[in-house]
């Protein structure tokens, strides 16, 4: 078998050094000592690494600690039947898959969980008082019920798993717990019984380990100590180890005073480290544990291992620790406990009984035994796996693609949808959609699923994916994607090498249908963004420039620096974009050129209306794309030959009106059509109608052109001045010389319209190129770049003394 042991309890701020964290570290060590086939000690990538001093030395030196990633889990499952063991299923994390990673759950042959206690279900009024808490525990209880194997630390917890959580009894196994090798008698390591561990100790003492929690019941212990015979009490102190908040010290101090005791009688130590705790166990005359509910009762075993006689309440699992009836008292009965304390402090025969029980418990509760029982359970579960329905598994990479998708009126949205369809053939892809997710979307396959963008990092964690890919363009359709790309490192797919327009829209400018923004606030936020991207030496744009998208690249600001600084890798569509982004990125950042795919546009027969030939300009109608110049070209061409011009794409009403006014002034309005946004069928129809596709762009900042790829895919002859089109194979398109101006365009288009052989040559070259660079080729390159993007390795924990 191949074992993945989830040890994220060692990353917990709350309990890495306490019961569950210690259990995880000690079990990991015991499995190594048993020679188990551990592939990975899995750590949660959404949580900071474990502190060096909480990771056991054997685990630290094993080299098996790694982030719980899909890649790591695939490697583990390739080594044999995969056992995925979650040691801390009730870890208090925000997202479900921060505890049980979906990729690991899917890949596992069996899923095992360790249930340490069912206390939140025993006292729901205390631990499940709010709706959020009830939902949390309901989800985690479902995880335990759905596991193939539930391991418990005691017989009592095994019973609670069945009674309180509804787990199938056949799946519940008692693995037990062991005592940490750190806790030993004083003579075991040569230390001496001389110096007391704390300066506040000035006489022999009764020790307890507690918590600021009513179920720990310190009140019973304080009352029992107060009821000791006066002379016996005067010879002893009561020492309670507990990390007390200020309000706890006040409350417990009041309880001490109410029973006639003073601060010299009862010492609250606060949190102590393990060395001090061990010394306290070793020096104590007696250990008392009054808890009303525990999954096991680790402090009892720690005291026993240190050679300290111990007594405890008879609740829950506590009697299982020492297995000595004489050592227990009725839970909450201070009078009986007081008598038991007196006996334990004065009766040598009784103390011998307690010490013998401690010795037996130390020999019985060992981590070697826990490891053996755990491995036996794994083997048994694997043996019966064939009798139960197999879990659906996928060995394919898991990707998240974040950005706009249709029905957003964005070229990047349409393109992303095409790429995702192809990626779904080779990977499992979750799409996190910025904008509207259609309520009547087609049935989603397992390989491609669509969710609102807000589900990322809320329902689905970043660690669930081999890579998160952010599709970023320079428009308002990508505002939330930008925010995620800055916060969660991933692969940034830049469809534009300048993001100034995206930042401006993020701060409220140029949003369709929205009221005017607070310009002063927008300007201040844009200035802050420039500082983050370019640093203190960045130019400050004036009143006439700060709001213009084009002004930023003109000033040498691409505004890509912030997202590329956080990125694991970057994808761009052209070599020119790679040069631009590379000069503004950190050294060593992988930047891969993935040219825009040529789509397979279904053959469409254009309706012949018997009119003059059409010049078609597809895509967003924006001043940067020189629509005014094309209208002037139309007017000049009409003097030579009958011709019509169609802008096929979204246009702001003001832009549309300005173009119509210009065409009217030039006496060619009757030959001009502005379609606005059209659906796919109409778009293909317009491309099929085109005798010539013309694509102009006043400025290019390294970006490719999806409209250009569409025209090539439709087999249309293309004339363009887009500089990055020069990266295409020779002859695929006709490159217009920007310096030739309108006269040059008129000449080139007229030649195209009248020279059939020229058009045919362009069509053949375009068809050949289209066959060589389809969307499936893009998907393969994107997947390769995503999987090869550097992922932070789990930092090697340092030895406690700082040596590696």
GROMACS .gro file of C-alpha atoms in nm, residues 11 40-50 65-70 72-73 791-795:
model
   25
   11UNK     CA    1   0.025   2.337   1.154
   40UNK     CA    2   0.378   1.147   0.215
   41UNK     CA    3   0.321   1.330   0.538
   42UNK     CA    4   0.071   1.571   0.387
   43UNK     CA    5   0.054   1.934   0.497
   44UNK     CA    6  -0.216   2.186   0.419
   45UNK     CA    7  -0.101   2.435   0.151
   46UNK     CA    8  -0.359   2.690   0.270
   47UNK     CA    9  -0.197   2.713   0.614
   48UNK     CA   10   0.156   2.827   0.712
   49UNK     CA   11   0.411   2.546   0.754
   50UNK     CA   12   0.449   2.372   1.086
   65UNK     CA   13   0.673   1.616   0.447
   66UNK     CA   14   0.508   1.782   0.146
   67UNK     CA   15   0.216   2.002   0.054
   68UNK     CA   16  -0.101   1.808  -0.014
   69UNK     CA   17  -0.121   1.871  -0.388
   70UNK     CA   18  -0.284   1.677  -0.672
   72UNK     CA   19   0.181   1.454  -0.489
   73UNK     CA   20  -0.133   1.244  -0.451
  791UNK     CA   21   0.523   2.517  -0.704
  792UNK     CA   22   0.667   2.618  -0.367
  793UNK     CA   23   0.824   2.316  -0.201
  794UNK     CA   24   0.737   2.237   0.158
  795UNK     CA   25   1.005   2.422   0.355
   0.00000   0.00000   0.00000
